[in-house]
């Protein structure tokens, strides 16, 4: 269990971080280790994003924006098959509005995570657009994702912590 | 000190831990020092992210130590305060002490 937890980190954080966790894990419980491995992974990903170059950032942006968006769209399709009156125009607009908020929030988190890299977010969104179009999803969702990310980029002025 | 080089609250704690630990300052010992003195259980990622930033500002330097068995054969990354780091830390602590004067908090 412990080996698996630490193994997850191998690709995400420098080796001395893992060594430190392994050293402390001797006197700590599994829950402590799981919590610290998760947090260390998040710090590691953020540090890598802050250091990576333009193309890597774009790929990360596509991954971060694309996968949750595609997942959300799949969920929406599932919900539409379960709810009666699914052809209702009002419901459809509410669904679109909800997903616009979701994708705008996603864009905000994404832009922060990438340290305000506007062009990277733009390219990432373009890749997301391609994914969404391939799945024949509504284009408005991707436009909302980009608009959210762009608005967050313009709004945010602070440095990464 | 230029505005961008000002040290933040957590940076101050990490620099103070470096000052206390001397030659034995690395992730685990820094984390434990902060926990023992402040009661904060900080993550190793937060410590190293801050140490990297401090190194970038020239306030700390690091070297890779020897691999040890209890760490799964992984080496430690040892840190120490630079002269500029000590100066920045002293200034920062003086500023905090100065701001606290007259509040009656923790004064004998």
PDB file of C-alpha atoms in Angstrom:
ATOM      1  CA  UNK A   1       0.000   0.000   0.000  1.00  0.00           C
ATOM      2  CA  UNK A   2       2.733   2.441   1.038  1.00  0.00           C
ATOM      3  CA  UNK A   3       4.914   1.459  -1.879  1.00  0.00           C
ATOM      4  CA  UNK A   4       2.002   2.038  -4.245  1.00  0.00           C
ATOM      5  CA  UNK A   5       1.256   5.468  -2.773  1.00  0.00           C
ATOM      6  CA  UNK A   6       4.885   6.559  -3.057  1.00  0.00           C
ATOM      7  CA  UNK A   7       5.143   4.988  -6.512  1.00  0.00           C
ATOM      8  CA  UNK A   8       2.346   7.259  -7.739  1.00  0.00           C
ATOM      9  CA  UNK A   9       4.544  10.231  -6.907  1.00  0.00           C
ATOM     10  CA  UNK A  10       7.525   9.071  -8.945  1.00  0.00           C
ATOM     11  CA  UNK A  11       6.375  10.755 -12.117  1.00  0.00           C
ATOM     12  CA  UNK A  12       5.127  13.903 -10.393  1.00  0.00           C
ATOM     13  CA  UNK A  13       7.673  15.129  -7.857  1.00  0.00           C
ATOM     14  CA  UNK A  14      11.473  15.210  -7.425  1.00  0.00           C
ATOM     15  CA  UNK A  15      13.089  12.168  -5.821  1.00  0.00           C
ATOM     16  CA  UNK A  16      14.076  13.931  -2.600  1.00  0.00           C
ATOM     17  CA  UNK A  17      10.390  14.680  -1.864  1.00  0.00           C
ATOM     18  CA  UNK A  18       9.635  10.949  -2.041  1.00  0.00           C
ATOM     19  CA  UNK A  19      12.648  10.176   0.146  1.00  0.00           C
ATOM     20  CA  UNK A  20      11.364  12.626   2.764  1.00  0.00           C
ATOM     21  CA  UNK A  21       7.891  11.073   2.727  1.00  0.00           C
ATOM     22  CA  UNK A  22       9.333   7.565   2.946  1.00  0.00           C
ATOM     23  CA  UNK A  23      11.470   8.602   5.923  1.00  0.00           C
ATOM     24  CA  UNK A  24       8.508  10.109   7.781  1.00  0.00           C
ATOM     25  CA  UNK A  25       6.121   7.298   6.819  1.00  0.00           C
ATOM     26  CA  UNK A  26       8.014   4.976   9.193  1.00  0.00           C
ATOM     27  CA  UNK A  27       6.478   6.723  12.205  1.00  0.00           C
ATOM     28  CA  UNK A  28       3.163   7.822  10.646  1.00  0.00           C
ATOM     29  CA  UNK A  29      -0.055   6.005   9.708  1.00  0.00           C
ATOM     30  CA  UNK A  30      -1.430   5.136   6.278  1.00  0.00           C
ATOM     31  CA  UNK A  31      -3.983   7.943   6.425  1.00  0.00           C
ATOM     32  CA  UNK A  32      -1.242  10.523   7.088  1.00  0.00           C
ATOM     33  CA  UNK A  33       0.788   9.186   4.178  1.00  0.00           C
ATOM     34  CA  UNK A  34      -2.188   9.125   1.795  1.00  0.00           C
ATOM     35  CA  UNK A  35      -3.062  12.738   2.658  1.00  0.00           C
ATOM     36  CA  UNK A  36       0.510  13.946   2.272  1.00  0.00           C
ATOM     37  CA  UNK A  37       1.061  12.004  -0.956  1.00  0.00           C
ATOM     38  CA  UNK A  38      -2.070  13.599  -2.437  1.00  0.00           C
ATOM     39  CA  UNK A  39      -1.002  17.095  -1.386  1.00  0.00           C
ATOM     40  CA  UNK A  40       2.578  16.554  -2.557  1.00  0.00           C
ATOM     41  CA  UNK A  41       1.249  15.398  -5.940  1.00  0.00           C
ATOM     42  CA  UNK A  42      -0.788  18.598  -6.261  1.00  0.00           C
ATOM     43  CA  UNK A  43       2.219  20.750  -5.346  1.00  0.00           C
ATOM     44  CA  UNK A  44       4.361  18.746  -7.758  1.00  0.00           C
ATOM     45  CA  UNK A  45       1.938  19.196 -10.638  1.00  0.00           C
ATOM     46  CA  UNK A  46       1.637  22.904  -9.937  1.00  0.00           C
ATOM     47  CA  UNK A  47       5.407  23.302  -9.755  1.00  0.00           C
ATOM     48  CA  UNK A  48       5.827  21.453 -13.037  1.00  0.00           C
ATOM     49  CA  UNK A  49       3.165  23.561 -14.707  1.00  0.00           C
ATOM     50  CA  UNK A  50       4.881  26.715 -13.503  1.00  0.00           C
ATOM     51  CA  UNK A  51       8.198  25.528 -14.920  1.00  0.00           C
ATOM     52  CA  UNK A  52       7.138  23.819 -18.115  1.00  0.00           C
ATOM     53  CA  UNK A  53       7.448  25.403 -21.506  1.00  0.00           C
ATOM     54  CA  UNK A  54       4.760  26.647 -23.835  1.00  0.00           C
ATOM     55  CA  UNK A  55       3.924  23.400 -25.629  1.00  0.00           C
ATOM     56  CA  UNK A  56       3.843  21.374 -22.433  1.00  0.00           C
ATOM     57  CA  UNK A  57       1.554  23.961 -20.882  1.00  0.00           C
ATOM     58  CA  UNK A  58      -0.747  23.744 -23.879  1.00  0.00           C
ATOM     59  CA  UNK A  59      -0.916  19.996 -23.604  1.00  0.00           C
ATOM     60  CA  UNK A  60      -1.629  20.280 -19.885  1.00  0.00           C
ATOM     61  CA  UNK A  61      -4.322  22.852 -20.601  1.00  0.00           C
ATOM     62  CA  UNK A  62      -5.965  20.568 -23.118  1.00  0.00           C
ATOM     63  CA  UNK A  63      -5.877  17.728 -20.634  1.00  0.00           C
ATOM     64  CA  UNK A  64      -7.144  19.773 -17.706  1.00  0.00           C
ATOM     65  CA  UNK A  65      -9.919  21.435 -19.676  1.00  0.00           C
ATOM     66  CA  UNK A  66     -10.755  18.679 -22.101  1.00  0.00           C
ATOM     67  CA  UNK A  67     -11.249  15.678 -19.870  1.00  0.00           C
ATOM     68  CA  UNK A  68     -13.587  17.279 -17.291  1.00  0.00           C
ATOM     69  CA  UNK A  69     -15.526  18.945 -20.090  1.00  0.00           C
ATOM     70  CA  UNK A  70     -15.976  15.733 -22.021  1.00  0.00           C
ATOM     71  CA  UNK A  71     -16.928  13.980 -18.776  1.00  0.00           C
ATOM     72  CA  UNK A  72     -19.490  16.660 -17.979  1.00  0.00           C
ATOM     73  CA  UNK A  73     -20.978  16.402 -21.461  1.00  0.00           C
ATOM     74  CA  UNK A  74     -21.255  12.644 -21.160  1.00  0.00           C
ATOM     75  CA  UNK A  75     -23.002  13.112 -17.815  1.00  0.00           C
ATOM     76  CA  UNK A  76     -25.404  15.609 -19.365  1.00  0.00           C
ATOM     77  CA  UNK A  77     -26.302  13.136 -22.092  1.00  0.00           C
ATOM     78  CA  UNK A  78     -26.953  10.497 -19.469  1.00  0.00           C
ATOM     79  CA  UNK A  79     -29.166  12.865 -17.451  1.00  0.00           C
ATOM     80  CA  UNK A  80     -31.113  13.818 -20.585  1.00  0.00           C
ATOM     81  CA  UNK A  81     -31.948  10.184 -21.194  1.00  0.00           C
ATOM     82  CA  UNK A  82     -33.276   9.795 -17.645  1.00  0.00           C
ATOM     83  CA  UNK A  83     -35.368  12.951 -17.213  1.00  0.00           C
ATOM     84  CA  UNK A  84     -38.878  13.181 -18.742  1.00  0.00           C
ATOM     85  CA  UNK A  85     -39.692  16.169 -21.016  1.00  0.00           C
ATOM     86  CA  UNK A  86     -36.084  16.259 -22.061  1.00  0.00           C
ATOM     87  CA  UNK A  87     -37.064  18.052 -25.246  1.00  0.00           C
ATOM     88  CA  UNK A  88     -38.146  21.069 -23.172  1.00  0.00           C
ATOM     89  CA  UNK A  89     -36.442  24.189 -24.529  1.00  0.00           C
ATOM     90  CA  UNK A  90     -36.371  25.774 -21.063  1.00  0.00           C
ATOM     91  CA  UNK A  91     -34.559  22.792 -19.601  1.00  0.00           C
ATOM     92  CA  UNK A  92     -32.152  22.835 -22.469  1.00  0.00           C
ATOM     93  CA  UNK A  93     -31.241  26.475 -21.856  1.00  0.00           C
ATOM     94  CA  UNK A  94     -30.819  25.867 -18.120  1.00  0.00           C
ATOM     95  CA  UNK A  95     -28.523  22.979 -18.934  1.00  0.00           C
ATOM     96  CA  UNK A  96     -26.455  25.144 -21.240  1.00  0.00           C
ATOM     97  CA  UNK A  97     -26.280  27.909 -18.601  1.00  0.00           C
ATOM     98  CA  UNK A  98     -25.181  25.409 -15.951  1.00  0.00           C
ATOM     99  CA  UNK A  99     -22.463  24.078 -18.194  1.00  0.00           C
ATOM    100  CA  UNK A 100     -21.340  27.590 -19.084  1.00  0.00           C
ATOM    101  CA  UNK A 101     -20.860  28.289 -15.367  1.00  0.00           C
ATOM    102  CA  UNK A 102     -19.074  24.984 -14.949  1.00  0.00           C
ATOM    103  CA  UNK A 103     -16.722  25.604 -17.831  1.00  0.00           C
ATOM    104  CA  UNK A 104     -16.085  29.209 -16.780  1.00  0.00           C
ATOM    105  CA  UNK A 105     -15.104  27.920 -13.325  1.00  0.00           C
ATOM    106  CA  UNK A 106     -12.906  25.361 -14.990  1.00  0.00           C
ATOM    107  CA  UNK A 107     -11.264  28.087 -17.047  1.00  0.00           C
ATOM    108  CA  UNK A 108     -10.637  30.120 -13.892  1.00  0.00           C
ATOM    109  CA  UNK A 109      -8.919  27.222 -12.137  1.00  0.00           C
ATOM    110  CA  UNK A 110      -7.021  26.354 -15.278  1.00  0.00           C
ATOM    111  CA  UNK A 111      -5.688  29.855 -15.803  1.00  0.00           C
ATOM    112  CA  UNK A 112      -4.598  30.094 -12.184  1.00  0.00           C
ATOM    113  CA  UNK A 113      -2.917  26.703 -12.359  1.00  0.00           C
ATOM    114  CA  UNK A 114      -1.004  27.708 -15.452  1.00  0.00           C
ATOM    115  CA  UNK A 115       0.241  30.961 -13.961  1.00  0.00           C
ATOM    116  CA  UNK A 116      -1.757  33.265 -16.273  1.00  0.00           C
ATOM    117  CA  UNK A 117      -0.411  31.823 -19.496  1.00  0.00           C
ATOM    118  CA  UNK A 118      -2.995  33.280 -21.846  1.00  0.00           C
ATOM    119  CA  UNK A 119      -1.714  31.788 -25.079  1.00  0.00           C
ATOM    120  CA  UNK A 120      -1.369  28.392 -23.462  1.00  0.00           C
ATOM    121  CA  UNK A 121      -4.980  28.569 -22.295  1.00  0.00           C
ATOM    122  CA  UNK A 122      -6.029  29.720 -25.767  1.00  0.00           C
ATOM    123  CA  UNK A 123      -4.279  26.769 -27.421  1.00  0.00           C
ATOM    124  CA  UNK A 124      -5.575  24.381 -24.800  1.00  0.00           C
ATOM    125  CA  UNK A 125      -9.086  25.599 -25.426  1.00  0.00           C
ATOM    126  CA  UNK A 126      -8.573  25.105 -29.171  1.00  0.00           C
ATOM    127  CA  UNK A 127      -7.645  21.498 -28.518  1.00  0.00           C
ATOM    128  CA  UNK A 128     -10.662  21.174 -26.251  1.00  0.00           C
ATOM    129  CA  UNK A 129     -12.789  22.589 -29.058  1.00  0.00           C
ATOM    130  CA  UNK A 130     -11.473  19.909 -31.377  1.00  0.00           C
ATOM    131  CA  UNK A 131     -12.310  17.212 -28.827  1.00  0.00           C
ATOM    132  CA  UNK A 132     -15.806  18.594 -28.304  1.00  0.00           C
ATOM    133  CA  UNK A 133     -16.458  18.921 -32.028  1.00  0.00           C
ATOM    134  CA  UNK A 134     -15.343  15.368 -32.614  1.00  0.00           C
ATOM    135  CA  UNK A 135     -17.940  14.287 -30.066  1.00  0.00           C
ATOM    136  CA  UNK A 136     -20.567  16.554 -31.721  1.00  0.00           C
ATOM    137  CA  UNK A 137     -21.135  18.493 -28.518  1.00  0.00           C
ATOM    138  CA  UNK A 138     -22.552  22.041 -28.530  1.00  0.00           C
ATOM    139  CA  UNK A 139     -19.944  24.602 -29.498  1.00  0.00           C
ATOM    140  CA  UNK A 140     -21.329  27.088 -26.967  1.00  0.00           C
ATOM    141  CA  UNK A 141     -19.801  25.051 -24.145  1.00  0.00           C
ATOM    142  CA  UNK A 142     -16.315  25.352 -25.550  1.00  0.00           C
ATOM    143  CA  UNK A 143     -16.779  29.047 -26.244  1.00  0.00           C
ATOM    144  CA  UNK A 144     -17.875  29.458 -22.614  1.00  0.00           C
ATOM    145  CA  UNK A 145     -14.802  27.549 -21.424  1.00  0.00           C
ATOM    146  CA  UNK A 146     -12.540  29.841 -23.383  1.00  0.00           C
ATOM    147  CA  UNK A 147     -14.411  33.001 -22.326  1.00  0.00           C
ATOM    148  CA  UNK A 148     -14.195  31.947 -18.675  1.00  0.00           C
ATOM    149  CA  UNK A 149     -10.504  31.266 -18.906  1.00  0.00           C
ATOM    150  CA  UNK A 150      -9.836  34.496 -20.749  1.00  0.00           C
ATOM    151  CA  UNK A 151     -11.887  36.599 -18.307  1.00  0.00           C
ATOM    152  CA  UNK A 152     -10.064  34.992 -15.394  1.00  0.00           C
ATOM    153  CA  UNK A 153      -6.725  35.682 -17.081  1.00  0.00           C
ATOM    154  CA  UNK A 154      -7.517  39.347 -17.520  1.00  0.00           C
ATOM    155  CA  UNK A 155      -8.907  39.652 -14.005  1.00  0.00           C
ATOM    156  CA  UNK A 156      -6.092  37.912 -12.182  1.00  0.00           C
ATOM    157  CA  UNK A 157      -3.126  40.127 -11.381  1.00  0.00           C
ATOM    158  CA  UNK A 158      -1.395  38.367  -8.450  1.00  0.00           C
ATOM    159  CA  UNK A 159       1.557  36.044  -8.569  1.00  0.00           C
ATOM    160  CA  UNK A 160       1.323  32.300  -8.063  1.00  0.00           C
ATOM    161  CA  UNK A 161       1.800  31.321  -4.413  1.00  0.00           C
TER     162      UNK A 161
ATOM    163  CA  UNK B   1      15.393  45.108  -0.837  1.00  0.00           C
ATOM    164  CA  UNK B   2      13.379  45.364  -4.089  1.00  0.00           C
ATOM    165  CA  UNK B   3       9.602  44.992  -3.661  1.00  0.00           C
ATOM    166  CA  UNK B   4       9.486  41.632  -5.478  1.00  0.00           C
ATOM    167  CA  UNK B   5      12.041  40.170  -3.073  1.00  0.00           C
ATOM    168  CA  UNK B   6      10.052  40.847   0.086  1.00  0.00           C
ATOM    169  CA  UNK B   7       9.529  37.653   2.075  1.00  0.00           C
ATOM    170  CA  UNK B   8       6.078  36.342   2.900  1.00  0.00           C
ATOM    171  CA  UNK B   9       4.775  34.838   6.123  1.00  0.00           C
ATOM    172  CA  UNK B  10       5.468  31.197   5.286  1.00  0.00           C
ATOM    173  CA  UNK B  11       8.819  32.083   3.727  1.00  0.00           C
ATOM    174  CA  UNK B  12       9.725  33.722   7.018  1.00  0.00           C
ATOM    175  CA  UNK B  13       8.870  30.518   8.918  1.00  0.00           C
ATOM    176  CA  UNK B  14      10.971  28.405   6.549  1.00  0.00           C
ATOM    177  CA  UNK B  15      13.932  30.788   6.790  1.00  0.00           C
ATOM    178  CA  UNK B  16      13.671  30.721  10.593  1.00  0.00           C
ATOM    179  CA  UNK B  17      13.662  26.909  10.483  1.00  0.00           C
ATOM    180  CA  UNK B  18      16.818  27.022   8.330  1.00  0.00           C
ATOM    181  CA  UNK B  19      18.426  29.335  10.875  1.00  0.00           C
ATOM    182  CA  UNK B  20      17.562  26.959  13.743  1.00  0.00           C
ATOM    183  CA  UNK B  21      18.606  23.761  11.949  1.00  0.00           C
ATOM    184  CA  UNK B  22      21.937  24.892  10.529  1.00  0.00           C
ATOM    185  CA  UNK B  23      23.654  22.064   8.617  1.00  0.00           C
ATOM    186  CA  UNK B  24      20.794  19.552   9.040  1.00  0.00           C
ATOM    187  CA  UNK B  25      18.057  21.450   7.220  1.00  0.00           C
ATOM    188  CA  UNK B  26      16.116  19.345   4.709  1.00  0.00           C
ATOM    189  CA  UNK B  27      12.438  18.674   3.993  1.00  0.00           C
ATOM    190  CA  UNK B  28      11.637  16.455   6.980  1.00  0.00           C
ATOM    191  CA  UNK B  29      13.608  18.414   9.577  1.00  0.00           C
ATOM    192  CA  UNK B  30      12.204  21.739   8.336  1.00  0.00           C
ATOM    193  CA  UNK B  31       8.648  20.367   8.411  1.00  0.00           C
ATOM    194  CA  UNK B  32       9.148  19.042  11.944  1.00  0.00           C
ATOM    195  CA  UNK B  33      10.769  22.260  13.149  1.00  0.00           C
ATOM    196  CA  UNK B  34       7.806  24.298  11.908  1.00  0.00           C
ATOM    197  CA  UNK B  35       5.331  21.797  13.392  1.00  0.00           C
ATOM    198  CA  UNK B  36       7.088  21.794  16.774  1.00  0.00           C
ATOM    199  CA  UNK B  37       7.293  25.571  17.040  1.00  0.00           C
ATOM    200  CA  UNK B  38       3.989  26.619  15.443  1.00  0.00           C
ATOM    201  CA  UNK B  39       1.738  23.534  15.603  1.00  0.00           C
ATOM    202  CA  UNK B  40       1.217  23.689  11.808  1.00  0.00           C
ATOM    203  CA  UNK B  41       1.251  20.377   9.931  1.00  0.00           C
ATOM    204  CA  UNK B  42       2.537  21.611   6.574  1.00  0.00           C
ATOM    205  CA  UNK B  43       2.973  19.442   3.502  1.00  0.00           C
ATOM    206  CA  UNK B  44       6.402  18.602   2.137  1.00  0.00           C
ATOM    207  CA  UNK B  45       5.324  20.121  -1.192  1.00  0.00           C
ATOM    208  CA  UNK B  46       4.620  23.473   0.442  1.00  0.00           C
ATOM    209  CA  UNK B  47       8.042  23.397   2.101  1.00  0.00           C
ATOM    210  CA  UNK B  48       9.949  22.600  -1.102  1.00  0.00           C
ATOM    211  CA  UNK B  49       7.930  25.010  -3.241  1.00  0.00           C
ATOM    212  CA  UNK B  50       8.855  27.742  -0.775  1.00  0.00           C
ATOM    213  CA  UNK B  51      12.498  26.626  -0.587  1.00  0.00           C
ATOM    214  CA  UNK B  52      12.747  26.723  -4.394  1.00  0.00           C
ATOM    215  CA  UNK B  53      11.380  30.250  -4.364  1.00  0.00           C
ATOM    216  CA  UNK B  54      13.821  31.292  -1.627  1.00  0.00           C
ATOM    217  CA  UNK B  55      16.676  29.767  -3.616  1.00  0.00           C
ATOM    218  CA  UNK B  56      15.527  31.745  -6.653  1.00  0.00           C
ATOM    219  CA  UNK B  57      15.679  34.922  -4.578  1.00  0.00           C
ATOM    220  CA  UNK B  58      19.195  34.054  -3.405  1.00  0.00           C
ATOM    221  CA  UNK B  59      18.095  33.720   0.224  1.00  0.00           C
ATOM    222  CA  UNK B  60      18.918  30.003   0.504  1.00  0.00           C
ATOM    223  CA  UNK B  61      21.168  27.494  -1.267  1.00  0.00           C
ATOM    224  CA  UNK B  62      20.945  23.718  -1.528  1.00  0.00           C
ATOM    225  CA  UNK B  63      23.155  20.702  -2.111  1.00  0.00           C
ATOM    226  CA  UNK B  64      22.239  17.070  -2.730  1.00  0.00           C
ATOM    227  CA  UNK B  65      23.376  14.812   0.127  1.00  0.00           C
ATOM    228  CA  UNK B  66      24.255  11.117   0.197  1.00  0.00           C
ATOM    229  CA  UNK B  67      21.529   8.477  -0.378  1.00  0.00           C
ATOM    230  CA  UNK B  68      20.473   6.657   2.819  1.00  0.00           C
ATOM    231  CA  UNK B  69      18.750   3.294   3.383  1.00  0.00           C
ATOM    232  CA  UNK B  70      15.899   4.624   5.554  1.00  0.00           C
ATOM    233  CA  UNK B  71      14.874   6.844   2.642  1.00  0.00           C
ATOM    234  CA  UNK B  72      14.707   3.976   0.173  1.00  0.00           C
ATOM    235  CA  UNK B  73      18.153   4.842  -1.144  1.00  0.00           C
ATOM    236  CA  UNK B  74      17.095   8.383  -2.011  1.00  0.00           C
ATOM    237  CA  UNK B  75      19.301  11.378  -1.286  1.00  0.00           C
ATOM    238  CA  UNK B  76      18.383  14.371   0.873  1.00  0.00           C
ATOM    239  CA  UNK B  77      18.428  17.881  -0.496  1.00  0.00           C
ATOM    240  CA  UNK B  78      20.076  19.976   2.203  1.00  0.00           C
ATOM    241  CA  UNK B  79      19.453  23.698   2.471  1.00  0.00           C
ATOM    242  CA  UNK B  80      21.158  26.527   4.272  1.00  0.00           C
ATOM    243  CA  UNK B  81      20.641  30.231   4.710  1.00  0.00           C
ATOM    244  CA  UNK B  82      22.777  32.610   2.636  1.00  0.00           C
ATOM    245  CA  UNK B  83      24.111  35.922   3.922  1.00  0.00           C
ATOM    246  CA  UNK B  84      21.380  37.718   1.995  1.00  0.00           C
ATOM    247  CA  UNK B  85      18.843  35.313   3.497  1.00  0.00           C
ATOM    248  CA  UNK B  86      19.962  36.076   7.026  1.00  0.00           C
ATOM    249  CA  UNK B  87      19.828  39.824   6.368  1.00  0.00           C
ATOM    250  CA  UNK B  88      16.340  39.553   4.834  1.00  0.00           C
ATOM    251  CA  UNK B  89      15.163  37.422   7.745  1.00  0.00           C
ATOM    252  CA  UNK B  90      16.503  39.849  10.347  1.00  0.00           C
ATOM    253  CA  UNK B  91      14.836  42.768   8.583  1.00  0.00           C
ATOM    254  CA  UNK B  92      11.577  40.868   8.318  1.00  0.00           C
ATOM    255  CA  UNK B  93      11.586  39.845  11.987  1.00  0.00           C
ATOM    256  CA  UNK B  94      12.509  43.398  13.072  1.00  0.00           C
ATOM    257  CA  UNK B  95       9.545  44.700  11.088  1.00  0.00           C
ATOM    258  CA  UNK B  96       7.173  42.242  12.777  1.00  0.00           C
ATOM    259  CA  UNK B  97       8.536  43.015  16.261  1.00  0.00           C
ATOM    260  CA  UNK B  98       8.312  46.741  15.551  1.00  0.00           C
ATOM    261  CA  UNK B  99       4.711  46.435  14.417  1.00  0.00           C
ATOM    262  CA  UNK B 100       3.790  44.443  17.523  1.00  0.00           C
ATOM    263  CA  UNK B 101       5.190  47.000  19.952  1.00  0.00           C
ATOM    264  CA  UNK B 102       2.440  48.703  21.930  1.00  0.00           C
ATOM    265  CA  UNK B 103      -0.149  46.019  21.288  1.00  0.00           C
ATOM    266  CA  UNK B 104       0.517  44.323  24.605  1.00  0.00           C
ATOM    267  CA  UNK B 105       0.527  40.869  22.977  1.00  0.00           C
ATOM    268  CA  UNK B 106       3.084  38.491  24.438  1.00  0.00           C
ATOM    269  CA  UNK B 107       5.003  41.329  26.158  1.00  0.00           C
ATOM    270  CA  UNK B 108       6.302  40.576  29.631  1.00  0.00           C
TER     271      UNK B 108
END
